[in-house]
Amino acid sequence: MSPRKHRASHLDTYDTWPMLSRILRHYLWNHKRDLSWAGLAMFIIAVALALQAHLIQPLFDNGLISGRIGVINTIIFTIVGLTIIRGVATYYQTYYMESVGQRVVATMQDEMYSQTLRQHLGFFATNPTGTLTSRFVSDLQRLKYAVTQIFSSGLRDSGTIIGLFGNMLLQDVKLTLLTMIIFPLTVLPIRKFGRLTRKYSRVNQESTARMAHHLSQTLQHIRQVQSYTQEKNESKRMMARVSDVLDSTLRAVRIRAMSSPSVELIGTIVIAAIMLYAGQRIADGTLTTGSFASFMASLVMLSRPLKGITNLNNNIQEGLAAAQRAFEIIDAPLTITDESGATALTVKKGAINFSQVTLTYTDGTTALSDINLAIPAGHTVAFVGPSGAGKTSLLNLLPRFYNISHGHISIDGQDISHVTLKSLRSQMGLVTQDVAVFDESIAANIAYGNPKASQASIESAARAAAAHEFISALPHGYDTVLGENGLKLSGGQKQRLAIARAILKNAPILMLDEATAALDTASEKDVQKALQKLSKDRTTLIVAHRLSTIAHANTIMVLDSGKIVEQGSHAALLKKKGLYYKLWSMQANAEDAA
Ligand SMILES: Nc1ncnc2c1ncn2[C@@H]1O[C@H](COP(=O)(O)OP(=O)(O)O)[C@@H](O)[C@H]1O
Ligand SMILES: [Mg+2]
């Protein structure tokens, strides 16, 4: 899909009406029972209020003016009773609406999260964690507020407006007609402000997301910030972002602040005109005092629901802006999925073939070009080369973290693009340089993805990864909780945990991307032994910076600028005196010097 095409469809899907209808059909319809209860409560509220306004007329004409205390008492008690009824109805309406709003948010959070987890890696480069987090939390909160407001204040207020208008018609048709003609004047500013609010709230949410991103990034890399003494600079950059947020917030505040008084001013002008006309009619004797009092009471009571409707529009606009940002995540196309009719990959031995493989990232970087590889089952192949040569990119292709731009990759003769992702990924163990540790116990971390693993198998994996010793030394052993609020492990310890995780997975294809880079020489030797044992009957792809650790590989592929420039055994490559020889000599010299 070209970017322009995407834009065009974008505008259509995220226009006001398509979005409202989507929210209604997809999210609210499931709660139609609760919504109906809320609707009934709102109806009762509106009718009770209109009745109260209506009772003002007999209160004046039949009670107050002629001094009949019995009539006065009856009407006053009825008015109080109606207020109690309205109170009870308001309670139910608020409760049902709020609960629907909360459940809609919960549904959207589920959808957003599960959709995000299935995204290709490139997606996370364009949608940093801070942005995703702010969409997940604050945007959905805004949306919930909008949804509950649309119904609780929107429906109730418009119901009340209709009821009060009905009473006005009953009291005097001409007076009402005059009101109806001049009343729509109040709608003009409402519309204008609505549009502006929506625009600024979008700007505001975007700058908030940028601020959140900056915050999470600098806090996450606080050691870098401090060691490069960038505190002042980062604060300065943060200040710029904070002031962006402030700026757009104030603009939105200004619009909101102007909105209510403008509507009120126009309302007052309308009421003044009505008073002038009614005074004339009472003087003529064609309108009773009671009718006029009831009419005016209705008109005054209208001001609150009308204000509600004005704010409602602002809320809807803010909510739609938030909904759009949520939908953009939910709707982001999944580019790496199972093909229709994809079959399960069956690995007997694990022979891997690359044929004319080219990988171009979405930003235009060609990381690999025309790669041809035939890795026999059970072999260990090492990839070496300068950083940026494309080693990680090559490994990322096997689990289909990225789609290749050209060529074919197959495992045991099956093209990996025609098999299911689940079956494909279950056949490989991956250990990378940056190790992920989850906020769980050590045992759960090793058994990640395999919660049924027995304690014995977890321990033996840890032993094989040379991790058992340090784990047993911890006060809670395998039950020690790691992560945010738990224990912090050293880089090398985390690395061994990740290796244990891969060992436990026991997959026929093993990929190690600088897996031992964080280890000291002593523990690297232990882990290296473990990995060599592990790679024995598996097809193993190793990327290693320290060339001494891959000298045992069956084949060594030397990558440079996305191409395989040399390949062969360690001895053969040394003899060749090419790039591998150069890299090897450089490292040997460095080690001698150390
Ligand atoms: N997600 C990505 N998007 C765009 N370019 C990328 C991405 N990942 C890596 N690259 C680029 O691809 C090239 C190869 O990177 P990489 O495979 O990480 O190299 P190596 O692992 O050999 O150091 C580099 O030029 C790098 O900048
Ligand atoms: Mg790399």
Coordinates of C-alpha atoms and ligand atoms in Angstrom, one line a residue:
M1 CA 0.0 0.0 0.0
S2 CA 1.4 3.4 -0.9
P3 CA 1.5 6.0 1.8
R4 CA -0.9 8.3 0.0
K5 CA -3.5 5.6 -0.4
H6 CA -3.2 4.8 3.3
R7 CA -3.8 8.5 4.1
A8 CA -6.9 8.6 2.0
S9 CA -8.6 5.6 3.6
H10 CA -7.5 7.0 6.9
L11 CA -9.5 10.1 6.6
D12 CA -12.6 8.2 5.7
T13 CA -12.4 5.6 8.5
Y14 CA -11.6 8.2 11.2
D15 CA -14.3 10.7 10.3
T16 CA -16.8 11.5 13.0
W17 CA -19.7 9.4 11.8
P18 CA -17.9 6.2 10.9
M19 CA -16.1 6.3 14.2
L20 CA -19.3 7.0 16.2
S21 CA -21.0 4.1 14.4
R22 CA -18.1 1.8 15.0
I23 CA -18.0 2.6 18.7
L24 CA -21.7 2.0 18.9
R25 CA -21.8 -1.2 17.0
H26 CA -18.6 -2.7 18.1
Y27 CA -18.3 -1.6 21.7
L28 CA -21.6 -0.4 23.0
W29 CA -24.1 -2.8 21.5
N30 CA -22.8 -5.6 23.8
H31 CA -24.0 -3.6 26.7
K32 CA -27.4 -2.8 25.3
R33 CA -29.2 -4.1 28.4
D34 CA -27.4 -1.8 30.8
L35 CA -27.7 1.0 28.3
S36 CA -31.5 0.4 28.2
W37 CA -31.7 0.6 32.0
A38 CA -29.7 3.8 31.9
G39 CA -32.0 5.1 29.1
L40 CA -35.1 4.3 31.1
A41 CA -33.6 6.2 34.1
M42 CA -32.9 9.2 31.9
F43 CA -36.4 9.2 30.6
I44 CA -37.8 9.2 34.1
I45 CA -35.4 12.1 35.0
A46 CA -36.6 14.1 32.0
V47 CA -40.3 13.5 32.5
A48 CA -40.1 14.3 36.3
L49 CA -38.3 17.6 35.6
A50 CA -40.8 18.6 32.9
L51 CA -43.6 17.8 35.3
Q52 CA -42.1 20.0 38.0
A53 CA -41.9 22.9 35.6
H54 CA -45.5 22.2 34.5
L55 CA -46.8 22.3 38.1
I56 CA -45.7 25.9 38.5
Q57 CA -48.7 27.0 36.4
P58 CA -51.5 25.6 38.7
L59 CA -49.3 26.6 41.7
F60 CA -49.7 30.2 40.6
D61 CA -53.0 30.3 38.9
N62 CA -55.0 28.0 41.2
G63 CA -53.0 28.3 44.4
L64 CA -50.8 31.3 45.1
I65 CA -52.9 34.0 43.4
S66 CA -56.3 32.9 44.9
G67 CA -54.6 31.9 48.3
R68 CA -55.9 28.2 48.4
I69 CA -53.6 26.6 50.9
G70 CA -54.8 23.0 50.1
V71 CA -53.8 23.3 46.4
I72 CA -50.5 24.9 47.4
N73 CA -49.6 22.1 49.8
T74 CA -50.5 19.3 47.3
I75 CA -48.4 20.8 44.6
I76 CA -45.4 21.5 46.8
F77 CA -45.4 18.0 48.1
T78 CA -45.7 16.6 44.6
I79 CA -42.7 18.7 43.5
V80 CA -40.6 17.4 46.4
G81 CA -41.7 13.8 45.6
L82 CA -40.6 14.3 42.0
T83 CA -37.2 15.4 43.1
I84 CA -36.8 12.2 45.1
I85 CA -37.8 10.2 42.1
R86 CA -35.3 12.1 40.0
G87 CA -32.6 11.4 42.6
V88 CA -33.1 7.7 42.5
A89 CA -33.2 7.6 38.7
T90 CA -30.0 9.7 38.6
Y91 CA -28.2 7.2 40.8
Y92 CA -29.1 4.2 38.5
Q93 CA -28.3 6.1 35.4
T94 CA -24.9 7.2 36.6
Y95 CA -24.0 3.7 37.8
Y96 CA -25.0 1.9 34.6
M97 CA -23.3 4.4 32.4
E98 CA -20.1 4.4 34.3
S99 CA -19.9 0.7 34.3
V100 CA -20.6 0.5 30.6
G101 CA -17.8 3.1 30.0
Q102 CA -15.3 1.1 32.1
R103 CA -16.1 -2.1 30.3
V104 CA -15.7 -0.5 26.9
V105 CA -12.3 0.7 27.9
A106 CA -11.3 -2.7 29.2
T107 CA -12.3 -4.3 25.9
M108 CA -10.3 -1.8 23.9
Q109 CA -7.3 -2.3 26.1
D110 CA -7.5 -6.0 25.5
E111 CA -7.7 -5.4 21.8
M112 CA -4.9 -2.9 21.7
Y113 CA -2.6 -5.1 23.7
S114 CA -3.1 -8.3 21.9
Q115 CA -2.9 -6.5 18.5
T116 CA 0.3 -4.7 19.6
L117 CA 2.0 -7.9 20.7
R118 CA 1.5 -9.4 17.2
Q119 CA 3.1 -6.5 15.4
H120 CA 6.3 -6.8 13.4
L121 CA 9.4 -5.3 15.0
G122 CA 9.4 -2.3 12.6
F123 CA 6.2 -1.2 14.2
F124 CA 7.9 -0.6 17.5
A125 CA 10.5 1.6 15.9
T126 CA 7.8 3.9 14.6
N127 CA 5.6 3.7 17.8
P128 CA 7.9 4.0 20.7
T129 CA 6.9 2.6 24.1
G130 CA 6.0 6.0 25.6
T131 CA 3.6 6.7 22.8
L132 CA 2.0 3.3 23.1
T133 CA 1.7 3.6 26.8
S134 CA 0.0 7.0 26.6
R135 CA -2.5 5.7 24.1
F136 CA -3.2 2.7 26.2
V137 CA -3.7 4.7 29.4
S138 CA -4.7 8.3 28.9
D139 CA -6.3 8.2 25.5
L140 CA -8.6 5.4 26.5
Q141 CA -9.5 7.3 29.8
R142 CA -10.5 10.3 27.7
L143 CA -12.6 8.0 25.5
K144 CA -14.3 6.5 28.5
Y145 CA -15.2 9.9 29.8
A146 CA -16.6 10.9 26.4
V147 CA -18.7 7.7 26.1
T148 CA -20.2 8.1 29.6
Q149 CA -20.8 11.8 29.0
I150 CA -22.5 11.2 25.6
F151 CA -25.0 9.0 27.3
S152 CA -25.4 10.3 30.8
S153 CA -25.3 13.9 30.1
G154 CA -26.1 13.8 26.4
L155 CA -29.2 11.7 26.4
R156 CA -30.5 12.9 29.7
D157 CA -29.9 16.5 28.8
S158 CA -31.6 16.2 25.4
G159 CA -34.5 14.3 27.0
T160 CA -34.8 17.1 29.6
I161 CA -34.7 19.7 26.8
I162 CA -37.5 18.0 25.0
G163 CA -39.6 17.6 28.1
L164 CA -39.2 21.3 29.1
F165 CA -40.0 22.3 25.5
G166 CA -43.1 20.2 25.6
N167 CA -44.2 22.1 28.7
M168 CA -43.5 25.4 27.1
L169 CA -45.7 24.5 24.1
L170 CA -48.5 23.5 26.5
Q171 CA -48.2 26.9 28.2
D172 CA -48.2 29.0 25.1
V173 CA -47.5 28.1 21.5
K174 CA -46.7 31.6 20.2
L175 CA -44.2 32.3 23.0
T176 CA -42.6 28.9 22.3
L177 CA -42.4 29.5 18.5
L178 CA -40.7 32.8 19.1
T179 CA -38.2 31.1 21.4
M180 CA -37.6 28.3 18.9
I181 CA -36.8 30.8 16.2
I182 CA -34.2 32.7 18.1
F183 CA -32.9 29.8 20.1
P184 CA -30.8 28.2 17.3
L185 CA -28.5 31.2 17.5
T186 CA -26.9 29.4 20.5
V187 CA -26.0 26.5 18.3
L188 CA -23.6 28.5 16.1
P189 CA -20.8 29.0 18.7
I190 CA -21.3 25.4 19.9
R191 CA -20.3 24.0 16.5
K192 CA -17.4 26.4 16.1
F193 CA -15.9 25.6 19.5
G194 CA -16.4 21.9 19.0
R195 CA -14.2 21.9 15.9
L196 CA -11.5 23.9 17.5
T197 CA -11.5 21.8 20.7
R198 CA -11.0 18.7 18.7
K199 CA -8.1 20.1 16.8
Y200 CA -6.2 21.4 19.9
S201 CA -6.9 18.3 21.9
R202 CA -5.2 16.2 19.2
V203 CA -2.2 18.5 19.2
N204 CA -2.2 18.3 23.0
Q205 CA -2.3 14.5 23.1
E206 CA 0.6 14.3 20.6
S207 CA 2.8 16.6 22.6
T208 CA 1.9 14.7 25.7
A209 CA 3.0 11.5 24.1
R210 CA 6.3 13.1 23.0
M211 CA 6.9 14.2 26.5
A212 CA 6.1 10.7 27.9
H213 CA 8.5 9.2 25.3
H214 CA 11.3 11.5 26.4
L215 CA 10.6 10.7 30.0
S216 CA 10.6 7.0 29.6
Q217 CA 13.7 7.0 27.4
T218 CA 15.9 9.1 29.6
L219 CA 14.8 7.3 32.8
Q220 CA 15.4 3.9 31.2
H221 CA 18.9 5.0 30.1
I222 CA 19.6 7.0 33.2
R223 CA 23.1 5.6 33.5
Q224 CA 24.0 6.9 30.0
V225 CA 22.5 10.3 30.8
Q226 CA 24.5 10.6 34.0
S227 CA 27.8 9.2 32.7
Y228 CA 27.7 11.6 29.8
T229 CA 26.6 14.3 32.3
Q230 CA 23.6 15.2 30.0
E231 CA 21.3 16.0 32.9
K232 CA 21.2 19.7 32.0
N233 CA 20.8 19.1 28.3
E234 CA 18.1 16.5 28.9
S235 CA 16.3 18.9 31.3
K236 CA 16.4 21.5 28.6
R237 CA 15.0 19.2 26.0
M238 CA 12.3 18.1 28.5
M239 CA 11.5 21.8 29.2
A240 CA 10.9 22.3 25.5
R241 CA 8.5 19.4 25.5
V242 CA 6.8 20.4 28.7
S243 CA 6.2 23.9 27.3
D244 CA 4.8 22.3 24.1
V245 CA 2.3 20.5 26.3
L246 CA 1.6 23.6 28.2
D247 CA 1.1 25.6 25.1
S248 CA -1.4 23.3 23.5
T249 CA -3.2 22.7 26.8
L250 CA -3.6 26.4 27.3
R251 CA -5.0 26.8 23.8
A252 CA -7.5 24.1 24.5
V253 CA -8.4 25.7 27.8
R254 CA -8.9 29.0 26.2
I255 CA -11.4 27.5 23.7
R256 CA -13.2 25.7 26.5
A257 CA -13.2 28.9 28.7
M258 CA -14.7 30.9 25.9
S259 CA -17.3 28.3 25.0
S260 CA -19.6 28.5 28.1
P261 CA -19.8 32.3 28.5
S262 CA -20.5 32.8 24.8
V263 CA -23.4 30.4 24.9
E264 CA -24.6 32.0 28.1
L265 CA -24.5 35.5 26.7
I266 CA -26.6 34.6 23.7
G267 CA -29.0 32.7 26.1
T268 CA -29.5 35.9 28.1
I269 CA -30.3 37.9 25.0
V270 CA -32.8 35.3 24.0
I271 CA -34.5 35.4 27.4
A272 CA -34.7 39.2 27.4
A273 CA -36.5 39.2 24.0
I274 CA -39.0 36.6 25.3
M275 CA -39.7 38.7 28.5
L276 CA -40.4 41.8 26.4
Y277 CA -42.9 39.9 24.3
A278 CA -44.6 38.1 27.2
G279 CA -45.0 41.4 29.2
Q280 CA -47.0 42.7 26.3
R281 CA -49.2 39.6 26.2
I282 CA -49.9 39.7 30.0
A283 CA -50.8 43.3 29.7
D284 CA -53.2 42.4 26.8
G285 CA -54.7 39.6 29.0
T286 CA -53.9 36.8 26.6
L287 CA -51.4 35.0 28.9
T288 CA -51.9 34.1 32.6
T289 CA -49.2 34.8 35.2
G290 CA -49.1 31.1 36.0
S291 CA -48.4 30.1 32.5
F292 CA -45.7 32.6 32.1
A293 CA -44.1 31.6 35.4
S294 CA -44.1 27.9 34.3
F295 CA -42.8 28.9 30.9
M296 CA -39.9 30.9 32.4
A297 CA -39.2 28.2 34.9
S298 CA -38.8 25.8 32.0
L299 CA -36.6 28.2 30.2
V300 CA -34.3 28.7 33.2
M301 CA -34.2 25.0 33.8
L302 CA -33.1 24.6 30.2
S303 CA -29.9 26.4 30.8
R304 CA -28.2 23.5 32.7
P305 CA -29.0 20.8 30.1
L306 CA -28.0 23.2 27.3
K307 CA -24.7 23.9 29.0
G308 CA -24.3 20.1 29.4
I309 CA -24.9 19.7 25.7
T310 CA -22.2 22.3 24.9
N311 CA -19.7 20.6 27.0
L312 CA -20.9 17.3 25.6
N313 CA -19.8 18.4 22.2
N314 CA -16.4 19.2 23.5
N315 CA -16.2 15.9 25.2
I316 CA -17.3 14.0 22.1
Q317 CA -14.6 15.8 20.1
E318 CA -11.9 15.0 22.6
G319 CA -13.1 11.5 22.9
L320 CA -13.1 11.0 19.1
A321 CA -9.6 12.3 18.9
A322 CA -8.6 9.8 21.6
A323 CA -10.6 7.0 19.8
Q324 CA -8.8 7.7 16.6
R325 CA -5.5 7.3 18.3
A326 CA -6.6 4.0 19.8
F327 CA -8.1 2.7 16.6
E328 CA -4.9 3.6 14.7
I329 CA -3.1 1.0 17.0
I330 CA -5.9 -1.5 16.8
D331 CA -6.2 -1.1 13.0
A332 CA -2.4 -1.0 12.3
P333 CA -2.1 -3.8 9.7
L334 CA -0.3 -6.9 10.8
T335 CA 2.3 -7.4 8.1
I336 CA 3.7 -10.7 9.5
T337 CA 0.9 -13.2 9.9
D338 CA 0.0 -16.7 8.8
E339 CA -0.7 -17.0 5.1
S340 CA -4.1 -18.4 4.4
G341 CA -3.7 -22.2 4.2
A342 CA -0.4 -22.1 6.1
T343 CA 0.6 -25.5 7.3
A344 CA 2.6 -26.4 10.4
L345 CA 6.4 -26.7 9.9
T346 CA 7.7 -30.1 10.5
V347 CA 11.4 -30.2 11.4
K348 CA 13.1 -33.6 11.0
K349 CA 16.7 -32.5 10.9
G350 CA 16.7 -28.7 10.6
A351 CA 18.6 -28.0 7.3
I352 CA 18.4 -24.3 6.4
N353 CA 18.5 -22.8 3.0
F354 CA 18.7 -19.2 2.0
S355 CA 18.3 -18.5 -1.7
Q356 CA 18.9 -15.0 -3.1
V357 CA 17.7 -13.4 0.0
T358 CA 17.4 -9.6 0.1
L359 CA 16.2 -7.6 3.1
T360 CA 15.3 -3.9 2.8
Y361 CA 13.9 -2.2 5.8
T362 CA 11.0 0.1 5.5
D363 CA 13.3 3.1 5.9
G364 CA 15.2 2.0 2.7
T365 CA 18.2 0.5 4.4
T366 CA 19.2 -2.7 2.5
A367 CA 20.7 -4.8 5.3
L368 CA 21.2 -8.0 3.3
S369 CA 21.6 -8.6 -0.4
D370 CA 21.6 -11.7 -2.4
I371 CA 22.4 -14.1 0.4
N372 CA 22.7 -17.8 -0.5
L373 CA 23.2 -20.3 2.2
A374 CA 22.9 -24.0 2.6
I375 CA 23.3 -25.1 6.2
P376 CA 23.2 -28.8 6.6
A377 CA 21.2 -30.2 9.5
G378 CA 23.1 -30.3 12.7
H379 CA 25.9 -28.0 11.6
T380 CA 27.1 -25.0 13.5
V381 CA 27.6 -22.0 11.3
A382 CA 29.1 -18.8 12.6
F383 CA 28.5 -15.3 11.2
V384 CA 31.2 -12.8 11.7
G385 CA 31.9 -9.3 10.4
P386 CA 32.1 -5.7 11.4
S387 CA 29.2 -4.2 13.2
G388 CA 26.3 -3.2 10.9
A389 CA 27.3 -5.9 8.5
G390 CA 23.8 -7.5 8.8
K391 CA 24.4 -10.4 11.2
T392 CA 21.5 -9.7 13.5
S393 CA 19.3 -8.9 10.5
L394 CA 20.1 -12.4 9.0
L395 CA 19.2 -14.2 12.3
N396 CA 16.0 -12.1 12.5
L397 CA 14.8 -13.5 9.2
L398 CA 14.5 -17.1 10.4
P399 CA 11.7 -16.5 13.0
R400 CA 10.2 -14.0 10.5
F401 CA 10.7 -11.0 12.7
Y402 CA 10.9 -9.2 9.4
N403 CA 9.6 -10.2 6.0
I404 CA 12.3 -10.6 3.3
S405 CA 12.0 -8.4 0.3
H406 CA 13.2 -11.0 -2.2
G407 CA 14.2 -14.6 -2.3
H408 CA 13.3 -17.7 -0.3
I409 CA 14.2 -19.2 3.0
S410 CA 13.4 -22.8 3.8
I411 CA 13.8 -25.2 6.6
D412 CA 13.9 -28.9 5.7
G413 CA 12.6 -28.0 2.3
Q414 CA 9.6 -26.0 3.5
D415 CA 9.4 -22.3 2.6
I416 CA 9.1 -20.5 6.0
S417 CA 6.6 -17.9 4.5
H418 CA 4.1 -20.7 3.9
V419 CA 4.1 -22.2 7.4
T420 CA 2.4 -21.0 10.6
L421 CA 4.3 -18.6 12.8
K422 CA 3.6 -20.6 15.9
S423 CA 5.1 -23.8 14.4
L424 CA 8.0 -21.9 13.0
R425 CA 9.0 -20.1 16.1
S426 CA 8.5 -23.1 18.3
Q427 CA 11.3 -24.8 16.5
M428 CA 14.0 -22.3 17.4
G429 CA 15.7 -21.1 20.5
L430 CA 17.1 -17.6 20.4
V431 CA 19.6 -16.0 22.8
T432 CA 20.4 -12.3 22.1
Q433 CA 22.8 -9.8 23.6
D434 CA 20.1 -7.7 25.3
V435 CA 18.4 -10.1 27.7
A436 CA 14.8 -9.8 28.7
V437 CA 14.0 -10.6 32.3
F438 CA 10.4 -10.5 33.3
D439 CA 8.9 -9.5 36.7
E440 CA 8.6 -13.1 37.8
S441 CA 10.5 -15.8 39.7
I442 CA 13.8 -17.1 38.3
A443 CA 12.1 -20.4 37.7
A444 CA 9.3 -18.8 35.8
N445 CA 11.8 -16.8 33.8
I446 CA 13.7 -19.9 32.8
A447 CA 10.4 -21.7 32.0
Y448 CA 9.1 -18.7 30.0
G449 CA 6.7 -19.9 27.4
N450 CA 6.6 -23.4 29.0
P451 CA 4.7 -23.1 32.3
K452 CA 4.4 -26.8 32.6
A453 CA 8.1 -27.4 32.9
S454 CA 9.1 -29.4 36.0
Q455 CA 11.4 -28.0 38.7
A456 CA 13.9 -30.7 37.8
S457 CA 14.1 -29.8 34.1
I458 CA 14.4 -26.1 35.1
E459 CA 17.3 -26.9 37.3
S460 CA 19.1 -29.1 34.8
A461 CA 18.8 -26.3 32.2
A462 CA 20.2 -23.9 34.7
R463 CA 23.1 -26.3 35.4
A464 CA 23.8 -26.6 31.7
A465 CA 23.9 -22.8 31.4
A466 CA 26.3 -22.5 34.4
A467 CA 23.6 -20.6 36.3
H468 CA 22.7 -23.1 39.0
E469 CA 25.5 -22.0 41.3
F470 CA 24.6 -18.4 41.6
I471 CA 20.8 -19.1 41.7
S472 CA 21.2 -21.5 44.6
A473 CA 23.3 -18.9 46.5
L474 CA 20.3 -16.5 46.5
P475 CA 18.2 -16.5 49.7
H476 CA 15.1 -17.6 47.8
G477 CA 16.8 -19.7 45.2
Y478 CA 14.7 -20.4 42.2
D479 CA 11.8 -18.6 43.7
T480 CA 13.6 -15.3 43.8
V481 CA 11.5 -12.6 42.0
L482 CA 13.3 -10.6 39.4
G483 CA 12.6 -7.3 37.7
E484 CA 11.3 -3.8 38.5
N485 CA 10.6 -4.5 42.2
G486 CA 12.6 -7.6 42.5
L487 CA 16.2 -8.6 42.4
K488 CA 18.6 -7.1 39.9
L489 CA 20.9 -9.5 38.2
S490 CA 24.3 -8.7 36.7
G491 CA 24.6 -8.7 32.9
G492 CA 26.4 -12.0 32.9
Q493 CA 23.8 -13.6 35.2
K494 CA 20.9 -12.5 33.0
Q495 CA 22.8 -13.8 30.0
R496 CA 23.1 -17.3 31.6
L497 CA 19.4 -17.2 32.5
A498 CA 18.5 -16.5 28.9
I499 CA 20.7 -19.4 27.8
A500 CA 19.0 -21.7 30.4
R501 CA 15.7 -20.5 28.9
A502 CA 16.8 -21.6 25.4
I503 CA 18.2 -24.9 26.7
L504 CA 14.9 -25.7 28.3
K505 CA 13.0 -24.9 25.1
N506 CA 15.1 -27.7 23.5
A507 CA 14.4 -26.6 20.0
P508 CA 16.1 -28.2 17.0
I509 CA 17.4 -24.8 15.7
L510 CA 19.5 -22.6 17.9
M511 CA 20.4 -19.0 17.3
L512 CA 22.9 -17.2 19.4
D513 CA 23.4 -13.5 18.7
E514 CA 26.4 -12.4 20.8
A515 CA 25.0 -14.6 23.5
T516 CA 28.1 -14.6 25.6
A517 CA 29.2 -11.0 25.0
A518 CA 28.2 -10.0 28.5
L519 CA 30.1 -12.7 30.3
D520 CA 33.5 -12.5 31.8
T521 CA 36.2 -14.8 30.4
A522 CA 35.9 -17.4 33.2
S523 CA 32.1 -17.9 33.0
E524 CA 32.2 -17.5 29.3
K525 CA 34.4 -20.7 29.1
D526 CA 31.8 -22.6 31.2
V527 CA 28.8 -21.3 29.2
Q528 CA 30.7 -21.9 26.0
K529 CA 31.2 -25.5 26.9
A530 CA 27.5 -25.8 27.7
L531 CA 26.5 -24.2 24.4
Q532 CA 28.8 -26.4 22.4
K533 CA 27.2 -29.4 24.0
L534 CA 23.8 -27.9 23.4
S535 CA 24.6 -27.3 19.7
K536 CA 25.7 -30.8 19.1
D537 CA 22.6 -32.3 17.5
R538 CA 21.1 -29.0 16.4
T539 CA 21.5 -26.7 13.6
T540 CA 23.1 -23.7 15.2
L541 CA 23.7 -20.2 14.0
I542 CA 26.1 -18.2 16.0
V543 CA 27.0 -14.5 15.9
A544 CA 30.0 -13.8 18.1
H545 CA 32.2 -10.9 18.5
R546 CA 35.0 -12.8 20.1
L547 CA 36.3 -14.9 17.2
S548 CA 38.0 -17.4 19.5
T549 CA 34.6 -18.6 20.6
I550 CA 33.5 -19.7 17.1
A551 CA 36.7 -21.3 15.8
H552 CA 35.0 -24.7 16.3
A553 CA 32.2 -24.0 13.9
N554 CA 31.7 -26.2 10.8
T555 CA 31.6 -23.1 8.6
I556 CA 32.3 -19.5 9.2
M557 CA 30.6 -16.9 7.0
V558 CA 32.1 -13.5 6.9
L559 CA 29.6 -10.8 6.3
D560 CA 30.4 -7.3 5.1
S561 CA 27.8 -4.6 4.1
G562 CA 25.0 -7.2 3.8
K563 CA 26.9 -9.6 1.6
I564 CA 28.8 -12.9 2.3
V565 CA 32.3 -12.1 1.4
E566 CA 34.1 -15.2 2.6
Q567 CA 33.2 -18.6 3.9
G568 CA 35.0 -21.7 5.0
S569 CA 36.6 -23.3 8.1
H570 CA 38.6 -21.3 10.6
A571 CA 41.9 -22.7 9.2
A572 CA 41.0 -22.2 5.6
L573 CA 39.9 -18.6 6.2
L574 CA 43.1 -17.8 8.0
K575 CA 45.1 -19.1 5.1
K576 CA 43.1 -17.0 2.7
K577 CA 44.4 -13.8 4.4
G578 CA 41.2 -11.9 3.7
L579 CA 38.8 -10.0 6.0
Y580 CA 38.5 -12.9 8.5
Y581 CA 42.3 -13.0 8.8
K582 CA 42.3 -9.2 9.4
L583 CA 39.6 -9.4 12.1
W584 CA 41.3 -12.3 13.7
S585 CA 44.8 -10.6 13.8
M586 CA 43.2 -7.5 15.3
Q587 CA 41.6 -9.4 18.1
A588 CA 44.7 -11.5 18.8
N589 CA 46.8 -8.3 19.1
A590 CA 44.2 -6.7 21.4
E591 CA 44.2 -9.8 23.6
D592 CA 48.0 -9.8 23.7
A593 CA 48.0 -6.2 24.7
A594 CA 45.5 -6.8 27.5
Ligands
LIG1 N1 14.8 -2.2 12.2 C1 15.7 -1.6 11.3 N2 15.3 -0.6 10.5 C2 16.2 -0.1 9.7 N3 17.5 -0.4 9.6 C3 17.9 -1.3 10.4 C4 17.1 -2.0 11.3 N4 17.8 -2.9 12.0 C5 19.1 -2.8 11.5 N5 19.2 -1.9 10.5 C6 20.3 -1.5 9.7 O1 20.7 -2.7 9.0 C7 22.1 -2.8 8.9 C8 22.6 -4.1 9.5 O2 22.3 -4.1 11.0 P1 22.5 -5.4 11.9 O3 21.9 -6.6 11.2 O4 22.0 -5.0 13.2 O5 24.1 -5.5 11.9 P2 25.0 -6.4 12.8 O6 24.2 -7.3 13.7 O7 25.9 -7.1 11.9 O8 25.8 -5.4 13.6 C9 22.7 -1.6 9.7 O9 23.0 -0.6 8.7 C10 21.6 -1.2 10.6 O10 21.6 0.2 10.8
MG2 MG 24.0 -7.4 15.8

